[in-house]
Short mmCIF file of C-alpha atoms and ligand atoms in Angstrom, two decimals:
data_model
loop_
_atom_site.label_atom_id
_atom_site.label_comp_id
_atom_site.label_asym_id
_atom_site.label_seq_id
_atom_site.Cartn_x
_atom_site.Cartn_y
_atom_site.Cartn_z
CA MET A 1 -45.21 153.86 72.33
CA LYS A 2 -42.71 156.69 72.38
CA ASN A 3 -42.62 159.20 69.53
CA ILE A 4 -39.43 161.11 70.17
CA LEU A 5 -38.49 164.37 68.52
CA ILE A 6 -34.70 164.72 68.46
CA THR A 7 -33.62 168.23 67.43
CA GLY A 8 -30.19 168.79 65.90
CA GLY A 9 -29.89 165.10 65.03
CA ALA A 10 -27.73 165.78 61.97
CA GLY A 11 -24.99 167.42 64.03
CA PHE A 12 -22.06 165.82 65.81
CA ILE A 13 -23.61 164.58 69.06
CA GLY A 14 -27.13 164.42 67.62
CA SER A 15 -26.16 161.98 64.86
CA HIS A 16 -24.57 159.61 67.40
CA LEU A 17 -27.69 159.84 69.57
CA VAL A 18 -30.12 159.30 66.68
CA ARG A 19 -28.17 156.22 65.54
CA ARG A 20 -28.20 154.83 69.07
CA MET A 21 -31.92 155.43 69.66
CA VAL A 22 -33.02 154.12 66.24
CA ARG A 23 -31.03 150.91 66.73
CA ASN A 24 -31.67 150.28 70.41
CA TYR A 25 -35.38 151.10 70.45
CA PRO A 26 -37.06 149.65 67.35
CA ASP A 27 -40.48 150.21 68.94
CA TYR A 28 -39.91 153.98 69.29
CA ARG A 29 -40.50 156.41 66.45
CA ILE A 30 -37.51 158.74 66.14
CA VAL A 31 -38.20 162.01 64.33
CA ASN A 32 -35.03 163.97 63.63
CA VAL A 33 -35.59 167.68 63.04
CA ASP A 34 -32.63 169.69 61.84
CA LYS A 35 -32.21 172.93 59.92
CA LEU A 36 -29.04 171.57 58.27
CA THR A 37 -26.83 174.57 58.99
CA TYR A 38 -23.15 174.33 58.08
CA ALA A 39 -22.87 171.91 61.05
CA GLY A 40 -25.71 169.55 60.15
CA ASN A 41 -24.88 166.77 57.74
CA LEU A 42 -27.22 163.94 56.75
CA GLU A 43 -24.30 161.87 55.53
CA ASN A 44 -23.65 161.30 59.24
CA LEU A 45 -26.87 159.26 59.33
CA ARG A 46 -26.63 157.23 56.12
CA ASP A 47 -26.69 153.93 57.97
CA VAL A 48 -30.08 154.60 59.62
CA GLU A 49 -31.85 156.71 57.01
CA ASP A 50 -33.95 153.80 55.73
CA ALA A 51 -34.81 152.36 59.15
CA PRO A 52 -38.59 151.90 59.51
CA ASN A 53 -38.71 153.73 62.87
CA TYR A 54 -36.80 156.81 61.62
CA THR A 55 -37.99 160.02 59.95
CA PHE A 56 -36.03 163.12 59.02
CA VAL A 57 -37.63 166.55 58.64
CA LYS A 58 -35.68 169.60 57.59
CA ALA A 59 -36.95 172.47 59.76
CA ASP A 60 -35.82 175.35 61.93
CA ILE A 61 -36.72 175.00 65.62
CA CYS A 62 -37.69 178.71 65.55
CA ASP A 63 -40.41 177.91 62.97
CA GLU A 64 -43.47 177.47 65.18
CA LYS A 65 -45.75 176.30 62.37
CA ALA A 66 -43.36 173.68 61.02
CA ILE A 67 -42.58 172.26 64.47
CA SER A 68 -46.26 172.26 65.49
CA ARG A 69 -47.07 170.29 62.34
CA ILE A 70 -44.44 167.71 63.32
CA PHE A 71 -45.86 167.42 66.86
CA GLU A 72 -49.32 166.88 65.44
CA GLU A 73 -48.42 164.50 62.63
CA HIS A 74 -46.10 162.27 64.68
CA LYS A 75 -47.95 162.56 68.02
CA ILE A 76 -44.71 163.60 69.68
CA ASN A 77 -44.65 162.69 73.39
CA ALA A 78 -40.96 163.30 74.16
CA VAL A 79 -38.29 165.75 73.03
CA VAL A 80 -34.52 165.43 73.22
CA HIS A 81 -33.28 168.89 72.34
CA LEU A 82 -29.77 169.25 70.93
CA ALA A 83 -30.20 171.76 68.09
CA ALA A 84 -27.95 174.72 68.75
CA GLU A 85 -25.26 176.96 67.46
CA SER A 86 -22.36 175.32 69.26
CA HIS A 87 -19.02 176.96 68.50
CA VAL A 88 -17.61 179.58 70.91
CA ASP A 89 -15.51 181.36 68.27
CA ARG A 90 -18.54 181.80 65.99
CA SER A 91 -20.52 183.15 68.97
CA ILE A 92 -17.87 185.83 69.49
CA ALA A 93 -18.20 186.85 65.83
CA ASP A 94 -22.03 186.68 65.67
CA PRO A 95 -23.80 186.53 69.06
CA LEU A 96 -27.32 187.18 67.72
CA SER A 97 -27.56 183.95 65.75
CA PHE A 98 -26.83 182.16 69.06
CA VAL A 99 -29.64 184.02 70.83
CA GLN A 100 -31.92 183.20 67.91
CA THR A 101 -31.45 179.42 67.86
CA ASN A 102 -30.31 178.66 71.40
CA VAL A 103 -32.70 180.93 73.32
CA LEU A 104 -35.64 181.73 71.02
CA GLY A 105 -35.55 178.29 69.39
CA THR A 106 -35.63 176.57 72.79
CA VAL A 107 -38.52 178.74 74.03
CA THR A 108 -40.42 178.07 70.79
CA LEU A 109 -40.04 174.32 71.39
CA LEU A 110 -41.11 174.66 75.03
CA ASN A 111 -44.23 176.59 74.01
CA ILE A 112 -45.17 173.96 71.45
CA ALA A 113 -44.65 171.12 73.94
CA ARG A 114 -46.86 172.98 76.44
CA HIS A 115 -49.52 173.53 73.84
CA PHE A 116 -49.69 169.90 72.70
CA TRP A 117 -49.11 168.17 76.03
CA LYS A 118 -52.35 168.94 77.87
CA ASP A 119 -51.96 165.62 79.68
CA LEU A 120 -48.41 165.63 81.03
CA SER A 121 -48.21 162.00 82.10
CA GLY A 122 -45.56 160.03 80.23
CA LYS A 123 -44.15 163.19 78.62
CA ARG A 124 -40.53 164.33 78.77
CA PHE A 125 -38.60 167.39 77.59
CA TYR A 126 -34.88 166.59 77.77
CA HIS A 127 -32.55 169.54 77.23
CA VAL A 128 -28.92 168.87 76.30
CA SER A 129 -26.59 171.55 77.64
CA THR A 130 -22.99 172.34 78.40
CA ASP A 131 -20.76 172.75 81.47
CA GLU A 132 -19.70 176.14 80.01
CA VAL A 133 -22.78 177.70 81.70
CA TYR A 134 -20.89 177.43 85.02
CA GLY A 135 -18.12 179.76 83.85
CA SER A 136 -14.42 179.16 84.41
CA LEU A 137 -12.58 177.34 87.22
CA GLY A 138 -9.20 178.14 88.78
CA GLN A 139 -6.70 175.32 89.31
CA GLU A 140 -8.85 173.71 92.05
CA GLY A 141 -12.41 172.41 92.29
CA PHE A 142 -15.09 170.99 90.01
CA PHE A 143 -18.45 172.01 88.59
CA THR A 144 -21.30 170.28 90.43
CA GLU A 145 -25.04 170.41 89.77
CA THR A 146 -25.33 173.26 92.31
CA THR A 147 -22.51 175.47 91.01
CA PRO A 148 -24.01 178.93 90.32
CA TYR A 149 -24.31 179.87 86.65
CA ASP A 150 -21.64 182.32 85.45
CA PRO A 151 -21.54 182.17 81.64
CA ARG A 152 -18.79 184.24 80.08
CA SER A 153 -18.99 183.77 76.28
CA PRO A 154 -21.96 184.59 74.03
CA TYR A 155 -22.28 180.82 73.41
CA SER A 156 -22.42 179.91 77.10
CA ALA A 157 -24.70 182.89 77.87
CA SER A 158 -27.16 181.65 75.24
CA LYS A 159 -27.02 178.08 76.58
CA ALA A 160 -27.46 179.38 80.15
CA GLY A 161 -30.50 181.36 78.95
CA SER A 162 -31.97 178.23 77.38
CA ASP A 163 -31.36 176.20 80.59
CA HIS A 164 -33.11 178.89 82.66
CA PHE A 165 -36.14 178.82 80.36
CA VAL A 166 -36.34 175.02 80.49
CA ARG A 167 -36.27 175.11 84.31
CA ALA A 168 -38.76 177.99 84.38
CA TYR A 169 -41.21 175.97 82.26
CA GLY A 170 -40.75 173.07 84.68
CA HIS A 171 -41.50 175.27 87.72
CA THR A 172 -44.20 177.47 86.23
CA TYR A 173 -46.16 175.13 83.99
CA GLY A 174 -45.16 171.76 85.44
CA LEU A 175 -43.54 170.68 82.16
CA PRO A 176 -41.63 167.42 82.84
CA VAL A 177 -38.10 168.64 82.09
CA VAL A 178 -34.62 167.13 82.56
CA ILE A 179 -31.34 168.95 81.86
CA SER A 180 -27.83 167.58 81.52
CA ASN A 181 -24.66 169.67 81.33
CA CYS A 182 -21.74 167.92 79.69
CA SER A 183 -18.04 168.62 79.22
CA ASN A 184 -16.18 168.77 75.87
CA ASN A 185 -17.06 165.86 73.57
CA TYR A 186 -14.78 164.26 71.02
CA GLY A 187 -15.27 161.51 68.43
CA SER A 188 -16.25 160.83 64.83
CA TYR A 189 -18.40 163.25 62.76
CA GLN A 190 -17.34 166.37 64.68
CA PHE A 191 -17.19 169.43 62.44
CA PRO A 192 -13.54 170.38 61.84
CA GLU A 193 -13.80 173.78 63.50
CA LYS A 194 -13.49 172.33 67.01
CA LEU A 195 -10.01 171.71 68.42
CA LEU A 196 -9.49 167.98 67.81
CA PRO A 197 -10.89 167.48 64.28
CA LEU A 198 -9.38 170.81 63.16
CA PHE A 199 -5.92 169.81 64.39
CA ILE A 200 -6.19 166.28 62.95
CA HIS A 201 -7.08 167.80 59.56
CA ASN A 202 -4.28 170.36 59.75
CA ILE A 203 -1.71 167.72 60.67
CA VAL A 204 -2.77 165.56 57.71
CA THR A 205 -2.54 168.52 55.33
CA GLY A 206 0.63 169.99 56.88
CA LYS A 207 -1.01 173.23 58.04
CA ALA A 208 -0.13 175.20 61.21
CA LEU A 209 -1.82 174.19 64.48
CA PRO A 210 -3.17 177.47 65.95
CA VAL A 211 -2.84 177.16 69.74
CA TYR A 212 -4.71 179.98 71.45
CA GLY A 213 -2.67 181.93 74.02
CA LYS A 214 -0.15 179.80 75.87
CA GLY A 215 -2.09 176.56 75.46
CA GLU A 216 -2.58 176.39 79.23
CA ASN A 217 -6.38 176.25 79.24
CA ILE A 218 -7.85 173.02 80.56
CA ARG A 219 -10.79 171.05 79.17
CA ASP A 220 -12.39 167.82 80.43
CA TRP A 221 -12.85 165.45 77.46
CA LEU A 222 -15.56 162.83 77.04
CA TRP A 223 -16.10 160.36 74.20
CA VAL A 224 -19.32 161.27 72.37
CA GLU A 225 -20.71 157.71 72.65
CA ASP A 226 -20.36 157.91 76.44
CA HIS A 227 -22.25 161.21 76.44
CA CYS A 228 -25.03 159.58 74.38
CA ALA A 229 -25.16 156.57 76.72
CA ALA A 230 -25.64 159.00 79.63
CA ILE A 231 -28.42 160.89 77.76
CA ASP A 232 -30.16 157.57 76.97
CA LEU A 233 -29.98 156.57 80.65
CA LEU A 234 -31.19 159.92 81.98
CA PHE A 235 -33.91 160.21 79.35
CA HIS A 236 -35.37 156.96 80.65
CA LYS A 237 -34.54 157.13 84.36
CA ALA A 238 -34.07 160.69 85.66
CA LYS A 239 -36.83 162.28 87.76
CA ASP A 240 -38.81 165.20 86.34
CA GLY A 241 -37.08 168.50 87.15
CA SER A 242 -33.65 166.95 87.70
CA THR A 243 -30.26 168.12 86.45
CA TYR A 244 -27.14 166.01 85.95
CA ASN A 245 -23.56 166.85 85.09
CA ILE A 246 -21.85 164.51 82.63
CA GLY A 247 -18.05 164.39 82.38
CA GLY A 248 -15.15 162.04 81.87
CA TRP A 249 -12.90 162.82 84.88
CA ASN A 250 -10.42 163.53 82.11
CA GLU A 251 -8.78 166.94 82.30
CA TRP A 252 -6.13 167.95 79.80
CA LYS A 253 -4.16 171.15 79.40
CA ASN A 254 -4.60 172.05 75.71
CA ILE A 255 -0.90 171.95 74.92
CA ASP A 256 -0.44 168.51 76.55
CA LEU A 257 -3.42 167.18 74.61
CA ILE A 258 -2.02 168.62 71.38
CA HIS A 259 1.36 166.93 72.00
CA LEU A 260 -0.41 163.61 72.66
CA LEU A 261 -2.39 164.05 69.43
CA CYS A 262 0.80 164.88 67.50
CA ARG A 263 2.48 161.70 68.79
CA ILE A 264 -0.50 159.53 67.77
CA MET A 265 -0.61 161.23 64.35
CA ASP A 266 3.14 160.68 63.77
CA GLN A 267 2.63 156.97 64.50
CA LYS A 268 -0.49 156.58 62.36
CA LEU A 269 0.95 158.53 59.43
CA GLY A 270 4.34 156.81 59.65
CA ARG A 271 6.06 160.15 60.21
CA ALA A 272 9.22 160.67 62.29
CA ASP A 273 8.69 161.39 66.01
CA GLY A 274 8.20 165.12 66.56
CA GLU A 275 7.23 165.85 62.93
CA SER A 276 3.61 166.88 63.63
CA ALA A 277 4.56 168.93 66.71
CA LYS A 278 6.64 171.20 64.45
CA LEU A 279 3.32 172.56 63.14
CA ILE A 280 2.39 174.01 66.56
CA SER A 281 1.98 177.76 66.29
CA TYR A 282 0.97 179.98 69.23
CA VAL A 283 -1.60 182.57 68.16
CA THR A 284 -3.52 185.44 69.78
CA ASP A 285 -5.78 184.16 72.53
CA ARG A 286 -9.55 183.84 72.18
CA PRO A 287 -11.20 186.91 73.82
CA GLY A 288 -12.51 185.99 77.29
CA HIS A 289 -11.06 182.46 76.96
CA ASP A 290 -12.30 180.36 79.91
CA MET A 291 -9.31 178.88 81.76
CA ARG A 292 -10.54 175.56 83.09
CA TYR A 293 -13.61 173.31 82.88
CA ALA A 294 -13.86 170.20 85.05
CA ILE A 295 -16.99 168.22 85.84
CA ASP A 296 -17.84 166.34 88.99
CA ALA A 297 -19.97 163.53 87.53
CA SER A 298 -20.36 161.63 90.81
CA GLN A 299 -24.12 162.21 91.08
CA LEU A 300 -24.70 160.44 87.77
CA GLU A 301 -22.47 157.57 88.85
CA LYS A 302 -24.10 157.32 92.29
CA ASP A 303 -27.69 157.39 91.02
CA PHE A 304 -27.34 155.28 87.89
CA GLY A 305 -23.90 153.60 87.90
CA TRP A 306 -22.83 155.49 84.75
CA LYS A 307 -19.11 155.59 83.96
CA PRO A 308 -17.14 156.38 80.79
CA SER A 309 -16.70 153.13 78.84
CA VAL A 310 -13.32 153.89 77.25
CA THR A 311 -10.06 155.44 78.38
CA PHE A 312 -9.09 158.69 76.70
CA GLU A 313 -6.18 157.03 74.91
CA GLN A 314 -8.55 154.40 73.41
CA GLY A 315 -11.16 156.99 72.41
CA LEU A 316 -8.63 159.39 70.93
CA GLU A 317 -6.92 156.68 68.91
CA ALA A 318 -10.28 155.46 67.56
CA THR A 319 -11.20 159.07 66.68
CA VAL A 320 -7.92 159.66 64.83
CA GLU A 321 -8.41 156.37 62.95
CA TRP A 322 -11.93 157.41 61.93
CA TYR A 323 -10.76 160.76 60.50
CA LEU A 324 -7.88 159.10 58.66
CA ALA A 325 -10.26 156.49 57.20
CA ASN A 326 -12.78 159.17 56.10
CA PRO A 327 -10.83 161.93 54.33
CA GLU A 328 -13.65 162.41 51.83
CA TRP A 329 -16.06 163.25 54.70
CA VAL A 330 -13.66 165.94 55.94
CA ASN A 331 -13.15 167.29 52.41
CA ARG A 332 -16.86 167.44 51.73
CA VAL A 333 -17.76 169.20 55.00
CA THR A 334 -14.94 171.69 54.68
CA SER A 335 -15.87 172.52 51.07
CA GLY A 336 -19.65 172.64 51.69
CA GLU A 337 -20.11 169.75 49.19
CA TYR A 338 -21.99 167.67 51.76
CA GLN A 339 -24.93 170.05 51.57
CA LYS A 340 -25.72 168.66 48.12
CA TYR A 341 -26.37 165.27 49.73
CA TYR A 342 -29.64 166.51 51.19
CA GLU A 343 -30.85 167.77 47.82
CA LYS A 344 -29.97 164.47 46.16
CA GLN A 345 -31.13 162.13 48.90
CA TYR A 346 -34.21 163.93 50.13
CA ALA A 347 -35.55 165.74 47.07
CA GLY A 348 -39.27 165.00 46.82
CA ARG A 349 -39.46 163.03 50.07
P1 NAD B 1 -23.22 170.74 66.22
O1 NAD B 1 -22.94 172.18 65.94
O2 NAD B 1 -22.33 169.69 65.67
O3 NAD B 1 -24.71 170.38 65.72
C1 NAD B 1 -25.80 171.24 65.93
C2 NAD B 1 -26.94 170.76 65.04
O4 NAD B 1 -28.07 171.63 65.26
C3 NAD B 1 -26.63 170.82 63.54
O5 NAD B 1 -27.06 169.63 62.92
C4 NAD B 1 -27.41 172.03 63.04
O6 NAD B 1 -27.81 171.90 61.68
C5 NAD B 1 -28.60 172.00 63.99
N1 NAD B 1 -29.24 173.32 64.12
C6 NAD B 1 -28.62 174.52 64.37
N2 NAD B 1 -29.53 175.50 64.41
C7 NAD B 1 -30.74 174.93 64.21
C8 NAD B 1 -32.08 175.42 64.15
N3 NAD B 1 -32.33 176.72 64.32
N4 NAD B 1 -33.09 174.55 63.95
C9 NAD B 1 -32.84 173.22 63.77
N5 NAD B 1 -31.60 172.70 63.79
C10 NAD B 1 -30.56 173.54 64.01
O7 NAD B 1 -23.33 170.66 67.80
P2 NAD B 1 -22.95 169.45 68.79
O8 NAD B 1 -21.54 169.59 69.17
O9 NAD B 1 -23.46 168.18 68.25
O10 NAD B 1 -23.82 169.87 70.07
C11 NAD B 1 -25.17 169.42 70.22
C12 NAD B 1 -25.74 169.96 71.52
O11 NAD B 1 -24.94 169.52 72.61
C13 NAD B 1 -25.76 171.49 71.60
O12 NAD B 1 -26.95 171.88 72.25
C14 NAD B 1 -24.54 171.83 72.44
O13 NAD B 1 -24.73 173.04 73.14
C15 NAD B 1 -24.50 170.63 73.38
N6 NAD B 1 -23.16 170.28 73.91
C16 NAD B 1 -22.10 170.12 73.05
C17 NAD B 1 -20.86 169.75 73.58
C18 NAD B 1 -19.67 169.51 72.68
O14 NAD B 1 -18.57 169.29 73.18
N7 NAD B 1 -19.82 169.50 71.35
C19 NAD B 1 -20.71 169.56 74.95
C20 NAD B 1 -21.84 169.73 75.79
C21 NAD B 1 -23.06 170.08 75.25
P1 TYD B 2 -13.17 174.13 71.26
O1 TYD B 2 -13.01 172.80 70.60
O2 TYD B 2 -13.54 175.31 70.43
O3 TYD B 2 -14.20 173.92 72.45
P2 TYD B 2 -14.62 174.94 73.67
O4 TYD B 2 -14.11 176.30 73.37
O5 TYD B 2 -16.11 174.89 73.63
O6 TYD B 2 -14.03 174.34 74.91
O7 TYD B 2 -11.80 174.47 71.99
C1 TYD B 2 -11.22 173.62 72.95
C2 TYD B 2 -10.00 174.33 73.52
O8 TYD B 2 -9.02 174.48 72.47
C3 TYD B 2 -10.32 175.74 74.00
O9 TYD B 2 -9.52 176.01 75.16
C4 TYD B 2 -9.86 176.64 72.86
C5 TYD B 2 -8.70 175.86 72.26
N1 TYD B 2 -8.50 176.04 70.80
C6 TYD B 2 -7.25 176.39 70.30
O10 TYD B 2 -6.26 176.57 71.05
N2 TYD B 2 -7.10 176.53 68.94
C7 TYD B 2 -8.14 176.35 68.07
O11 TYD B 2 -7.96 176.52 66.84
C8 TYD B 2 -9.43 175.97 68.61
C9 TYD B 2 -10.60 175.75 67.70
C10 TYD B 2 -9.56 175.82 69.98
#
């Protein structure tokens, strides 16, 4: 019997993972712990909230007492840790909140796992991280599992710190840890502060599309469901102490991606060709903006046969369709209205 604590399960990636685990593993107990910051939204999980193997607890991962209670009550024997402050621009404005959740929160969780897991057999602490810990690439080369860490934003520095602590607990205390570092995700339920949902929303509402710098930065995009499939696989199959990179072999220069998005949006909205692209507006670059991320995911493919299940064109079209079909979700998260859902749905539970 697995009693899995998923942290950050009301966020973008977390909600996809919780849904997948609740549905695919009816004999597991899935306990979703989330602080419900601006980025956590229980409406993302409506379709599983009444499942018999699912429990939600509102708590901060930095709150040692609250998390210890959850470990005790649910006899937690595995953790999949996603809770984090996740947006680079916010980390530039307020680095300390990133240290608080991403570093101190992770160490708090590690301490609690160590405390409760006296017998380590059958236990697993799976830490979900980012390729941004490796820094920035030039035009050539890829990040591999052995690329030295070189974080350059407060966000990536805090994630690198959390990765180091997870590995240190593996080496020092023998905690059975696994880490994966993934490239940029896209898909439904992503908070509209990140590039794709922000630009989809702005195109729909006729607002400017703020392209940082010259739009020449490169990101490697992966459909969120493919990321979750890789986490599921590694959670069950990876060896203790291992690290895997997860990526889509799918690099796009920002400006090319934005033009592709504009073309899809023109089609879907029945607008004339080139209409959405008129909204493109070049703005001051992000300070310290990493130039290129690109993942070599061949280890994951070699060891476990994992491959992305959709092409980027398929995934992007499905993502656009989801946002167009769910304007009320976007309106509620951008206005803060969604936070009332928790009060209404979970009051007294
Ligand atoms: P997100 O911002 O959408 O969600 C983060 C979730 O964590 C939210 O539900 C939030 O309420 C919760 N949270 C924040 N602080 C918390 C705290 N102190 N205690 C409990 N819960 C808290 O983020 P995401 O994009 O879903 O990313 C999830 C994880 O995956 C993060 O660890 C991130 O670093 C990593 N990651 C993200 C990407 C990406 O492209 N989005 C890529 C690779 C790795
Ligand atoms: P983002 O979605 O914030 O992810 P990350 O910074 O973690 O890669 O940004 C993706 C790329 O898009 C990144 O190069 C910054 C750029 N960008 C813009 O040009 N304009 C924007 O308004 C945003 C949010 C991002």
